[in-house]
Amino acid sequence: MARLLLGVSGGIAAYKALEAARLAVKRGHAVRVIQTPASERFVGRASFQAITGAPVLTSEFEADPARGAYPGEPLSGWVENTPISHLALVERAELYLIAPATANTLAKLAHGQADNLLSAAALAAACPVAVAPAMNNRMYLNPATRANLEVLQQRGITVIPPAEGPLASHGEQGIGRLAEPAELLEACELLLTGVGRPSLAGVRVLITAGGTREPIDSVRFLGNRSSGRMGYALAREAARRGAEVTLIAANVALDPPPGARLIGVQTAAELADACRNELPACDVLLMSAAVADFRPVGAVDRKLKKDEGIPKLELERTEDVLRQVAEHRRADQVIVGFAAEHGEQAVELARGKLERKRLDAIVVNDIARAGIGFESEQNEVTILTGDGQERHVARSRKERVARAVLDEVERLRVAKGGTDGARADTRSPARV
Ligand SMILES: Cc1cc2nc3c(=O)[nH]c(=O)nc-3n(C[C@H](O)[C@H](O)[C@H](O)COP(=O)(O)O)c2cc1C
């Protein structure tokens, strides 16, 4: 149960914020709402007031009849003895969610404008802030909106991405549809689990994400379908738990997670080099990238022409990054591999890999199942650990899977003698 402040701006998807507020109240959160004046043209205060059981504010110049208290809090005690500021709601919030966030509101937030209570509260927030954009797809894809979102992410604001599909405006289609209320709440609860619990503070977490590309010529390559979503979710979750995150990203077209140091690579060889360089300075390594096992021999540095005939592709093995890591790791490091295996044997195949590569854990998903894994927002995995544990994570968003993986990493660190939040001694010799 948390004090959740919900900011509602003036988009057609404002009606979904009612459902998000209802779900949050149902889950036991104390919800207060700030609306922009424009949003009142879409949804009236009375609805939010009825759902949250507390008055809605739209302006810093109006009195707050609840004096900044969240539902369930007595109006006596701290409230009576505390000088009440126009920003009391956000000062006391544990999370500030702005949903829907209009293009206009995002622009204001990116530029620090504070000409209404919603945007002033965002400037004053000390708690985590999340925005859920919702708008017409051309507005969303406009470089101005993209730049505003990038600025907000760089400043540590969580962006809950919109979905693609029919938009709320009649007949409109594309990207820009507000995330569903249940997803908004799930994202909020993910952010809230980290509040006051920086369980990986000072721990250096290295993550590989995406899929490598092995060139055939200067324009063509052999690649794979990994989108990088799983690795990026791991990076966000690790950063949220206070870790220092380095992300080796192979061909990922997603917005970088806030706070992570990003190293871009393309090929398996580049990824192996980056891992070699970064391995000594990490405490935890999560190898979620899909790394090519084979590459074309003798890639040419120009475009092969059709009239040169059909090229014959000869393949050679790439470097085995996991084996290289296993050879050079320190005993105090926690190394987690990822395996995409096909069919019923998936878990057994992964168990073999766990033992052969001397990993601390392996996360396996069955790529024969539809709707999970590659290119999907969801995953369903089994986490096998070197100390004999097996944990199944039912089909869910990759953020939730990331949480389960990092819970397991924390447990393994404790088992190795590294306490939560304490940096392991990096000078100890390699012993595996
Ligand atoms: C019917 C209608 C629907 C709108 N839907 C959206 C929307 O989904 N997203 C958006 O960014 N703006 C939308 N707008 C434009 C905003 O309401 C407008 O930019 C307003 O200034 C936003 O103010 P606010 O950000 O302070 O709430 C819509 C306008 C109208 C008239």
GROMACS .gro file of C-alpha atoms and ligand atoms in nm:
model
  463
    1MET     CA    1   0.000   0.000   0.000
    2ALA     CA    2   0.151   0.329  -0.107
    3ARG     CA    3   0.066   0.695  -0.143
    4LEU     CA    4   0.015   0.722  -0.516
    5LEU     CA    5  -0.032   1.058  -0.684
    6LEU     CA    6  -0.203   1.036  -1.023
    7GLY     CA    7  -0.165   1.327  -1.266
    8VAL     CA    8  -0.420   1.331  -1.545
    9SER     CA    9  -0.367   1.551  -1.851
   10GLY     CA   10  -0.606   1.637  -2.128
   11GLY     CA   11  -0.611   1.352  -2.376
   12ILE     CA   12  -0.896   1.142  -2.496
   13ALA     CA   13  -0.751   0.845  -2.301
   14ALA     CA   14  -0.820   1.027  -1.971
   15TYR     CA   15  -1.113   0.792  -1.921
   16LYS     CA   16  -0.863   0.505  -1.877
   17ALA     CA   17  -0.708   0.690  -1.583
   18LEU     CA   18  -1.036   0.634  -1.399
   19GLU     CA   19  -0.991   0.260  -1.431
   20ALA     CA   20  -0.624   0.287  -1.329
   21ALA     CA   21  -0.730   0.481  -1.018
   22ARG     CA   22  -0.997   0.222  -0.943
   23LEU     CA   23  -0.751  -0.068  -0.972
   24ALA     CA   24  -0.498   0.115  -0.754
   25VAL     CA   25  -0.758   0.176  -0.483
   26LYS     CA   26  -0.866  -0.187  -0.507
   27ARG     CA   27  -0.504  -0.293  -0.453
   28GLY     CA   28  -0.501  -0.091  -0.131
   29HIS     CA   29  -0.311   0.218  -0.247
   30ALA     CA   30  -0.406   0.561  -0.121
   31VAL     CA   31  -0.464   0.762  -0.437
   32ARG     CA   32  -0.489   1.139  -0.486
   33VAL     CA   33  -0.547   1.297  -0.824
   34ILE     CA   34  -0.428   1.618  -0.986
   35GLN     CA   35  -0.596   1.709  -1.314
   36THR     CA   36  -0.491   1.965  -1.570
   37PRO     CA   37  -0.767   2.210  -1.658
   38ALA     CA   38  -0.778   2.062  -2.010
   39SER     CA   39  -0.835   1.712  -1.872
   40GLU     CA   40  -1.157   1.827  -1.707
   41ARG     CA   41  -1.301   1.865  -2.054
   42PHE     CA   42  -1.261   1.487  -2.093
   43VAL     CA   43  -1.331   1.348  -1.744
   44GLY     CA   44  -1.487   1.537  -1.456
   45ARG     CA   45  -1.343   1.555  -1.107
   46ALA     CA   46  -1.651   1.397  -0.957
   47SER     CA   47  -1.559   1.057  -1.104
   48PHE     CA   48  -1.205   1.061  -0.962
   49GLN     CA   49  -1.335   1.192  -0.633
   50ALA     CA   50  -1.588   0.911  -0.610
   51ILE     CA   51  -1.324   0.648  -0.690
   52THR     CA   52  -1.045   0.777  -0.466
   53GLY     CA   53  -1.259   0.915  -0.185
   54ALA     CA   54  -1.055   1.237  -0.187
   55PRO     CA   55  -1.085   1.577  -0.352
   56VAL     CA   56  -0.919   1.637  -0.688
   57LEU     CA   57  -0.696   1.943  -0.735
   58THR     CA   58  -0.636   2.127  -1.061
   59SER     CA   59  -0.471   2.447  -0.945
   60GLU     CA   60  -0.226   2.559  -0.681
   61PHE     CA   61  -0.457   2.851  -0.604
   62GLU     CA   62  -0.746   2.642  -0.476
   63ALA     CA   63  -0.768   2.519  -0.119
   64ASP     CA   64  -0.723   2.147  -0.062
   65PRO     CA   65  -1.012   2.042   0.162
   66ALA     CA   66  -0.814   1.729   0.257
   67ARG     CA   67  -0.511   1.945   0.344
   68GLY     CA   68  -0.264   1.726   0.153
   69ALA     CA   69  -0.364   1.405   0.328
   70TYR     CA   70  -0.397   1.079   0.141
   71PRO     CA   71  -0.708   0.864   0.190
   72GLY     CA   72  -0.685   0.670   0.512
   73GLU     CA   73  -0.472   0.935   0.683
   74PRO     CA   74  -0.625   1.131   0.968
   75LEU     CA   75  -0.668   1.500   0.911
   76SER     CA   76  -0.542   1.557   1.262
   77GLY     CA   77  -0.183   1.505   1.371
   78TRP     CA   78   0.085   1.582   1.114
   79VAL     CA   79  -0.154   1.764   0.886
   80GLU     CA   80  -0.272   2.009   1.146
   81ASN     CA   81   0.080   2.074   1.271
   82THR     CA   82   0.244   2.102   0.932
   83PRO     CA   83   0.236   2.419   0.726
   84ILE     CA   84   0.059   2.300   0.416
   85SER     CA   85   0.220   2.390   0.085
   86HIS     CA   86   0.054   2.385  -0.255
   87LEU     CA   87   0.288   2.094  -0.333
   88ALA     CA   88   0.200   1.886  -0.026
   89LEU     CA   89   0.048   1.609  -0.234
   90VAL     CA   90   0.366   1.544  -0.430
   91GLU     CA   91   0.594   1.605  -0.134
   92ARG     CA   92   0.423   1.317   0.043
   93ALA     CA   93   0.372   1.089  -0.258
   94GLU     CA   94   0.570   0.767  -0.291
   95LEU     CA   95   0.510   0.761  -0.663
   96TYR     CA   96   0.383   1.016  -0.911
   97LEU     CA   97   0.220   0.865  -1.220
   98ILE     CA   98   0.112   1.096  -1.501
   99ALA     CA   99  -0.138   0.909  -1.718
  100PRO     CA  100  -0.234   0.994  -1.977
  101ALA     CA  101   0.057   1.228  -2.047
  102THR     CA  102  -0.031   1.450  -2.343
  103ALA     CA  103   0.228   1.575  -2.591
  104ASN     CA  104   0.177   1.919  -2.438
  105THR     CA  105   0.239   1.798  -2.082
  106LEU     CA  106   0.547   1.599  -2.188
  107ALA     CA  107   0.688   1.912  -2.351
  108LYS     CA  108   0.628   2.108  -2.031
  109LEU     CA  109   0.791   1.842  -1.816
  110ALA     CA  110   1.093   1.820  -2.046
  111HIS     CA  111   1.143   2.196  -2.022
  112GLY     CA  112   1.071   2.239  -1.653
  113GLN     CA  113   0.763   2.450  -1.709
  114ALA     CA  114   0.538   2.482  -1.405
  115ASP     CA  115   0.229   2.666  -1.523
  116ASN     CA  116  -0.023   2.426  -1.374
  117LEU     CA  117  -0.033   2.213  -1.061
  118LEU     CA  118   0.042   1.888  -1.246
  119SER     CA  119   0.363   2.017  -1.403
  120ALA     CA  120   0.471   2.212  -1.092
  121ALA     CA  121   0.429   1.893  -0.888
  122ALA     CA  122   0.647   1.703  -1.136
  123LEU     CA  123   0.925   1.959  -1.084
  124ALA     CA  124   0.896   1.931  -0.708
  125ALA     CA  125   0.873   1.551  -0.694
  126ALA     CA  126   1.132   1.371  -0.484
  127CYS     CA  127   0.961   1.035  -0.542
  128PRO     CA  128   0.991   0.830  -0.863
  129VAL     CA  129   0.793   0.982  -1.151
  130ALA     CA  130   0.641   0.779  -1.435
  131VAL     CA  131   0.473   0.913  -1.746
  132ALA     CA  132   0.242   0.719  -1.976
  133PRO     CA  133   0.219   0.900  -2.309
  134ALA     CA  134  -0.103   0.878  -2.507
  135MET     CA  135  -0.166   1.060  -2.830
  136ASN     CA  136  -0.217   1.040  -3.201
  137ASN     CA  137   0.065   0.840  -3.363
  138ARG     CA  138   0.198   1.133  -3.566
  139MET     CA  139   0.221   1.339  -3.247
  140TYR     CA  140   0.399   1.052  -3.074
  141LEU     CA  141   0.645   0.995  -3.358
  142ASN     CA  142   0.713   1.365  -3.407
  143PRO     CA  143   1.082   1.435  -3.335
  144ALA     CA  144   0.979   1.698  -3.078
  145THR     CA  145   0.790   1.442  -2.870
  146ARG     CA  146   1.065   1.182  -2.916
  147ALA     CA  147   1.324   1.433  -2.795
  148ASN     CA  148   1.109   1.531  -2.496
  149LEU     CA  149   1.069   1.167  -2.394
  150GLU     CA  150   1.442   1.109  -2.429
  151VAL     CA  151   1.518   1.406  -2.205
  152LEU     CA  152   1.273   1.280  -1.944
  153GLN     CA  153   1.423   0.930  -1.950
  154GLN     CA  154   1.773   1.068  -1.916
  155ARG     CA  155   1.655   1.248  -1.605
  156GLY     CA  156   1.537   0.921  -1.453
  157ILE     CA  157   1.167   0.952  -1.529
  158THR     CA  158   1.014   0.618  -1.623
  159VAL     CA  159   0.827   0.615  -1.951
  160ILE     CA  160   0.551   0.356  -1.969
  161PRO     CA  161   0.540   0.311  -2.344
  162PRO     CA  162   0.217   0.339  -2.540
  163ALA     CA  163   0.089   0.045  -2.738
  164GLU     CA  164   0.021   0.011  -3.108
  165GLY     CA  165  -0.333  -0.045  -3.233
  166PRO     CA  166  -0.662   0.141  -3.260
  167LEU     CA  167  -0.633   0.480  -3.091
  168ALA     CA  168  -0.901   0.634  -2.874
  169SER     CA  169  -0.984   0.896  -3.140
  170HIS     CA  170  -1.238   0.763  -3.386
  171GLY     CA  171  -1.081   0.575  -3.677
  172GLU     CA  172  -0.720   0.645  -3.576
  173GLN     CA  173  -0.465   0.366  -3.576
  174GLY     CA  174  -0.097   0.339  -3.488
  175ILE     CA  175   0.134   0.383  -3.192
  176GLY     CA  176   0.019   0.612  -2.916
  177ARG     CA  177  -0.250   0.414  -2.738
  178LEU     CA  178  -0.227   0.454  -2.361
  179ALA     CA  179  -0.096   0.142  -2.183
  180GLU     CA  180  -0.383  -0.055  -2.033
  181PRO     CA  181  -0.479   0.038  -1.673
  182ALA     CA  182  -0.355  -0.299  -1.538
  183GLU     CA  183  -0.018  -0.238  -1.705
  184LEU     CA  184  -0.001   0.111  -1.558
  185LEU     CA  185  -0.057  -0.032  -1.215
  186GLU     CA  186   0.192  -0.311  -1.269
  187ALA     CA  187   0.456  -0.057  -1.374
  188CYS     CA  188   0.378   0.152  -1.065
  189GLU     CA  189   0.409  -0.144  -0.834
  190LEU     CA  190   0.741  -0.238  -0.995
  191LEU     CA  191   0.868   0.113  -0.925
  192LEU     CA  192   0.731   0.100  -0.573
  193THR     CA  193   0.909  -0.225  -0.482
  194GLY     CA  194   1.238  -0.038  -0.512
  195VAL     CA  195   1.129   0.246  -0.285
  196GLY     CA  196   1.352   0.250   0.020
  197ARG     CA  197   1.515  -0.077  -0.088
  198PRO     CA  198   1.828  -0.014  -0.294
  199SER     CA  199   1.923  -0.378  -0.249
  200LEU     CA  200   2.194  -0.368  -0.517
  201ALA     CA  201   2.342  -0.032  -0.414
  202GLY     CA  202   2.705  -0.015  -0.524
  203VAL     CA  203   2.690  -0.351  -0.703
  204ARG     CA  204   2.827  -0.336  -1.056
  205VAL     CA  205   2.599  -0.519  -1.296
  206LEU     CA  206   2.705  -0.588  -1.654
  207ILE     CA  207   2.428  -0.687  -1.895
  208THR     CA  208   2.442  -0.793  -2.259
  209ALA     CA  209   2.128  -0.733  -2.464
  210GLY     CA  210   2.001  -0.762  -2.820
  211GLY     CA  211   2.121  -0.979  -3.105
  212THR     CA  212   2.452  -0.974  -3.288
  213ARG     CA  213   2.477  -0.927  -3.667
  214GLU     CA  214   2.746  -1.095  -3.872
  215PRO     CA  215   2.817  -0.914  -4.198
  216ILE     CA  216   2.800  -1.080  -4.537
  217ASP     CA  217   2.885  -0.759  -4.719
  218SER     CA  218   2.857  -0.389  -4.637
  219VAL     CA  219   2.473  -0.398  -4.625
  220ARG     CA  220   2.370  -0.759  -4.554
  221PHE     CA  221   2.415  -0.964  -4.243
  222LEU     CA  222   2.318  -1.285  -4.063
  223GLY     CA  223   2.122  -1.187  -3.757
  224ASN     CA  224   1.863  -1.310  -3.514
  225ARG     CA  225   1.526  -1.197  -3.381
  226SER     CA  226   1.632  -1.074  -3.038
  227SER     CA  227   1.489  -0.725  -2.972
  228GLY     CA  228   1.689  -0.653  -2.656
  229ARG     CA  229   1.372  -0.611  -2.446
  230MET     CA  230   1.470  -0.871  -2.187
  231GLY     CA  231   1.817  -0.720  -2.138
  232TYR     CA  232   1.676  -0.368  -2.117
  233ALA     CA  233   1.419  -0.480  -1.859
  234LEU     CA  234   1.703  -0.634  -1.656
  235ALA     CA  235   1.901  -0.309  -1.683
  236ARG     CA  236   1.606  -0.099  -1.566
  237GLU     CA  237   1.535  -0.330  -1.274
  238ALA     CA  238   1.901  -0.348  -1.167
  239ALA     CA  239   1.930   0.033  -1.185
  240ARG     CA  240   1.612   0.068  -0.983
  241ARG     CA  241   1.767  -0.151  -0.714
  242GLY     CA  242   2.061   0.087  -0.696
  243ALA     CA  243   2.313  -0.106  -0.911
  244GLU     CA  244   2.574   0.061  -1.133
  245VAL     CA  245   2.462  -0.076  -1.467
  246THR     CA  246   2.669  -0.122  -1.782
  247LEU     CA  247   2.472  -0.237  -2.081
  248ILE     CA  248   2.642  -0.394  -2.384
  249ALA     CA  249   2.373  -0.353  -2.648
  250ALA     CA  250   2.386  -0.534  -2.981
  251ASN     CA  251   2.163  -0.369  -3.240
  252VAL     CA  252   1.883  -0.264  -3.007
  253ALA     CA  253   1.630  -0.007  -3.131
  254LEU     CA  254   1.482   0.074  -2.788
  255ASP     CA  255   1.524   0.384  -2.575
  256PRO     CA  256   1.817   0.323  -2.339
  257PRO     CA  257   1.722   0.261  -1.977
  258PRO     CA  258   1.787   0.566  -1.759
  259GLY     CA  259   2.110   0.559  -1.563
  260ALA     CA  260   2.277   0.275  -1.755
  261ARG     CA  261   2.619   0.317  -1.920
  262LEU     CA  262   2.566   0.203  -2.277
  263ILE     CA  263   2.824   0.028  -2.499
  264GLY     CA  264   2.697  -0.033  -2.851
  265VAL     CA  265   2.827  -0.336  -3.045
  266GLN     CA  266   2.725  -0.511  -3.364
  267THR     CA  267   2.905  -0.843  -3.406
  268ALA     CA  268   2.977  -1.139  -3.178
  269ALA     CA  269   3.347  -1.047  -3.188
  270GLU     CA  270   3.273  -0.690  -3.073
  271LEU     CA  271   3.047  -0.823  -2.797
  272ALA     CA  272   3.319  -1.066  -2.685
  273ASP     CA  273   3.575  -0.781  -2.676
  274ALA     CA  274   3.341  -0.560  -2.474
  275CYS     CA  275   3.273  -0.847  -2.227
  276ARG     CA  276   3.649  -0.912  -2.193
  277ASN     CA  277   3.709  -0.545  -2.113
  278GLU     CA  278   3.420  -0.507  -1.871
  279LEU     CA  279   3.427  -0.844  -1.695
  280PRO     CA  280   3.698  -0.765  -1.437
  281ALA     CA  281   3.505  -0.463  -1.311
  282CYS     CA  282   3.167  -0.626  -1.260
  283ASP     CA  283   3.013  -0.814  -0.970
  284VAL     CA  284   2.722  -0.958  -1.166
  285LEU     CA  285   2.706  -1.050  -1.535
  286LEU     CA  286   2.373  -1.118  -1.706
  287MET     CA  287   2.429  -1.256  -2.057
  288SER     CA  288   2.089  -1.203  -2.215
  289ALA     CA  289   2.211  -1.112  -2.567
  290ALA     CA  290   2.154  -1.361  -2.846
  291VAL     CA  291   2.506  -1.408  -2.981
  292ALA     CA  292   2.566  -1.561  -3.322
  293ASP     CA  293   2.729  -1.904  -3.317
  294PHE     CA  294   2.839  -1.876  -3.681
  295ARG     CA  295   2.955  -1.597  -3.909
  296PRO     CA  296   3.020  -1.581  -4.284
  297VAL     CA  297   3.382  -1.637  -4.379
  298GLY     CA  298   3.543  -1.343  -4.563
  299ALA     CA  299   3.274  -1.073  -4.542
  300VAL     CA  300   3.343  -0.809  -4.806
  301ASP     CA  301   3.353  -0.437  -4.743
  302ARG     CA  302   3.127  -0.344  -5.035
  303LYS     CA  303   2.783  -0.439  -5.161
  304LEU     CA  304   2.776  -0.766  -5.353
  305LYS     CA  305   2.603  -0.716  -5.688
  306LYS     CA  306   2.329  -0.934  -5.828
  307ASP     CA  307   2.513  -0.981  -6.156
  308GLU     CA  308   2.815  -1.128  -5.973
  309GLY     CA  309   2.607  -1.445  -5.925
  310ILE     CA  310   2.466  -1.605  -5.611
  311PRO     CA  311   2.729  -1.591  -5.338
  312LYS     CA  312   2.820  -1.914  -5.162
  313LEU     CA  313   2.810  -1.857  -4.789
  314GLU     CA  314   3.069  -2.046  -4.594
  315LEU     CA  315   3.030  -2.015  -4.217
  316GLU     CA  316   3.280  -2.035  -3.935
  317ARG     CA  317   3.236  -2.053  -3.558
  318THR     CA  318   3.234  -1.730  -3.361
  319GLU     CA  319   3.403  -1.700  -3.026
  320ASP     CA  320   3.215  -1.873  -2.742
  321VAL     CA  321   3.164  -1.571  -2.518
  322LEU     CA  322   3.019  -1.768  -2.227
  323ARG     CA  323   3.308  -2.013  -2.224
  324GLN     CA  324   3.556  -1.724  -2.238
  325VAL     CA  325   3.375  -1.561  -1.945
  326ALA     CA  326   3.377  -1.887  -1.747
  327GLU     CA  327   3.754  -1.909  -1.794
  328HIS     CA  328   3.828  -1.557  -1.679
  329ARG     CA  329   3.567  -1.499  -1.410
  330ARG     CA  330   3.632  -1.452  -1.041
  331ALA     CA  331   3.469  -1.684  -0.791
  332ASP     CA  332   3.288  -1.397  -0.618
  333GLN     CA  333   3.112  -1.290  -0.938
  334VAL     CA  334   2.759  -1.405  -1.017
  335ILE     CA  335   2.731  -1.506  -1.382
  336VAL     CA  336   2.392  -1.575  -1.535
  337GLY     CA  337   2.349  -1.718  -1.884
  338PHE     CA  338   2.035  -1.715  -2.097
  339ALA     CA  339   1.926  -1.997  -2.323
  340ALA     CA  340   1.658  -1.996  -2.589
  341GLU     CA  341   1.587  -2.364  -2.646
  342HIS     CA  342   1.329  -2.537  -2.860
  343GLY     CA  343   1.069  -2.782  -2.730
  344GLU     CA  344   1.020  -3.008  -2.432
  345GLN     CA  345   1.390  -3.069  -2.382
  346ALA     CA  346   1.451  -2.696  -2.322
  347VAL     CA  347   1.510  -2.718  -1.947
  348GLU     CA  348   1.733  -3.026  -1.971
  349LEU     CA  349   1.941  -2.871  -2.250
  350ALA     CA  350   1.985  -2.558  -2.040
  351ARG     CA  351   2.088  -2.764  -1.737
  352GLY     CA  352   2.369  -2.913  -1.945
  353LYS     CA  353   2.482  -2.565  -2.046
  354LEU     CA  354   2.470  -2.444  -1.685
  355GLU     CA  355   2.708  -2.721  -1.581
  356ARG     CA  356   2.937  -2.712  -1.888
  357LYS     CA  357   2.986  -2.337  -1.874
  358ARG     CA  358   3.014  -2.327  -1.495
  359LEU     CA  359   2.745  -2.061  -1.460
  360ASP     CA  360   2.575  -1.961  -1.135
  361ALA     CA  361   2.236  -1.964  -1.302
  362ILE     CA  362   2.074  -2.000  -1.640
  363VAL     CA  363   1.743  -1.853  -1.756
  364VAL     CA  364   1.578  -2.069  -2.018
  365ASN     CA  365   1.277  -2.008  -2.235
  366ASP     CA  366   1.113  -2.244  -2.478
  367ILE     CA  367   1.111  -2.064  -2.813
  368ALA     CA  368   0.867  -2.319  -2.954
  369ARG     CA  369   0.588  -2.146  -2.757
  370ALA     CA  370   0.403  -1.864  -2.932
  371GLY     CA  371   0.390  -1.510  -2.794
  372ILE     CA  372   0.692  -1.520  -2.565
  373GLY     CA  373   1.063  -1.457  -2.598
  374PHE     CA  374   1.198  -1.300  -2.917
  375GLU     CA  375   1.040  -0.966  -3.020
  376SER     CA  376   0.769  -1.009  -2.756
  377GLU     CA  377   0.681  -0.795  -2.455
  378GLN     CA  378   0.633  -1.116  -2.258
  379ASN     CA  379   0.836  -1.410  -2.149
  380GLU     CA  380   0.795  -1.734  -1.959
  381VAL     CA  381   1.113  -1.879  -1.818
  382THR     CA  382   1.267  -2.132  -1.585
  383ILE     CA  383   1.561  -2.018  -1.376
  384LEU     CA  384   1.805  -2.298  -1.292
  385THR     CA  385   2.083  -2.228  -1.044
  386GLY     CA  386   2.417  -2.395  -0.977
  387ASP     CA  387   2.305  -2.474  -0.623
  388GLY     CA  388   2.022  -2.690  -0.750
  389GLN     CA  389   1.725  -2.451  -0.736
  390GLU     CA  390   1.465  -2.445  -1.013
  391ARG     CA  391   1.215  -2.160  -1.033
  392HIS     CA  392   0.945  -2.127  -1.296
  393VAL     CA  393   0.826  -1.777  -1.384
  394ALA     CA  394   0.482  -1.797  -1.546
  395ARG     CA  395   0.412  -1.601  -1.863
  396SER     CA  396   0.432  -1.231  -1.776
  397ARG     CA  397   0.581  -0.902  -1.889
  398LYS     CA  398   0.958  -0.901  -1.920
  399GLU     CA  399   0.976  -0.648  -1.633
  400ARG     CA  400   0.835  -0.911  -1.398
  401VAL     CA  401   1.075  -1.176  -1.532
  402ALA     CA  402   1.362  -0.931  -1.475
  403ARG     CA  403   1.250  -0.891  -1.116
  404ALA     CA  404   1.256  -1.269  -1.061
  405VAL     CA  405   1.603  -1.299  -1.218
  406LEU     CA  406   1.744  -1.022  -0.999
  407ASP     CA  407   1.583  -1.171  -0.687
  408GLU     CA  408   1.773  -1.489  -0.770
  409VAL     CA  409   2.096  -1.294  -0.830
  410GLU     CA  410   2.060  -1.131  -0.488
  411ARG     CA  411   2.008  -1.471  -0.326
  412LEU     CA  412   2.316  -1.613  -0.503
  413ARG     CA  413   2.526  -1.316  -0.395
  414VAL     CA  414   2.429  -1.372  -0.035
  415ALA     CA  415   2.507  -1.744  -0.070
  416LYS     CA  416   2.854  -1.654  -0.198
  417GLY     CA  417   2.915  -1.437   0.103
  418GLY     CA  418   2.866  -1.101  -0.074
  419THR     CA  419   2.605  -0.918   0.130
  420ASP     CA  420   2.323  -0.729  -0.033
  421GLY     CA  421   2.437  -0.386  -0.136
  422ALA     CA  422   2.804  -0.457  -0.061
  423ARG     CA  423   3.063  -0.453  -0.335
  424ALA     CA  424   3.263  -0.776  -0.354
  425ASP     CA  425   3.642  -0.759  -0.335
  426THR     CA  426   3.752  -0.741  -0.698
  427ARG     CA  427   4.114  -0.823  -0.620
  428SER     CA  428   4.054  -1.184  -0.526
  429PRO     CA  429   4.219  -1.431  -0.765
  430ALA     CA  430   4.025  -1.626  -1.024
  431ARG     CA  431   3.889  -1.939  -0.861
  432VAL     CA  432   3.600  -2.123  -1.012
  433LIG     C1  433  -1.101   1.558  -2.865
  433LIG     C2  434  -0.958   1.585  -2.830
  433LIG     C3  435  -0.874   1.481  -2.804
  433LIG     C4  436  -0.740   1.503  -2.770
  433LIG     N1  437  -0.660   1.395  -2.743
  433LIG     C5  438  -0.530   1.417  -2.716
  433LIG     C6  439  -0.446   1.307  -2.689
  433LIG     O1  440  -0.488   1.190  -2.686
  433LIG     N2  441  -0.316   1.331  -2.662
  433LIG     C7  442  -0.264   1.457  -2.663
  433LIG     O2  443  -0.142   1.472  -2.643
  433LIG     N3  444  -0.343   1.564  -2.686
  433LIG     C8  445  -0.474   1.549  -2.712
  433LIG     N4  446  -0.555   1.656  -2.737
  433LIG     C9  447  -0.496   1.791  -2.729
  433LIG    C10  448  -0.483   1.838  -2.587
  433LIG     O3  449  -0.607   1.837  -2.520
  433LIG    C11  450  -0.420   1.976  -2.582
  433LIG     O4  451  -0.288   1.971  -2.633
  433LIG    C12  452  -0.419   2.037  -2.443
  433LIG     O5  453  -0.355   2.162  -2.451
  433LIG    C13  454  -0.348   1.950  -2.345
  433LIG     O6  455  -0.336   2.018  -2.221
  433LIG     P1  456  -0.272   1.952  -2.091
  433LIG     O7  457  -0.147   1.883  -2.134
  433LIG     O8  458  -0.243   2.067  -2.000
  433LIG     O9  459  -0.372   1.862  -2.032
  433LIG    C14  460  -0.689   1.636  -2.767
  433LIG    C15  461  -0.776   1.742  -2.794
  433LIG    C16  462  -0.908   1.716  -2.824
  433LIG    C17  463  -0.998   1.833  -2.851
   0.00000   0.00000   0.00000
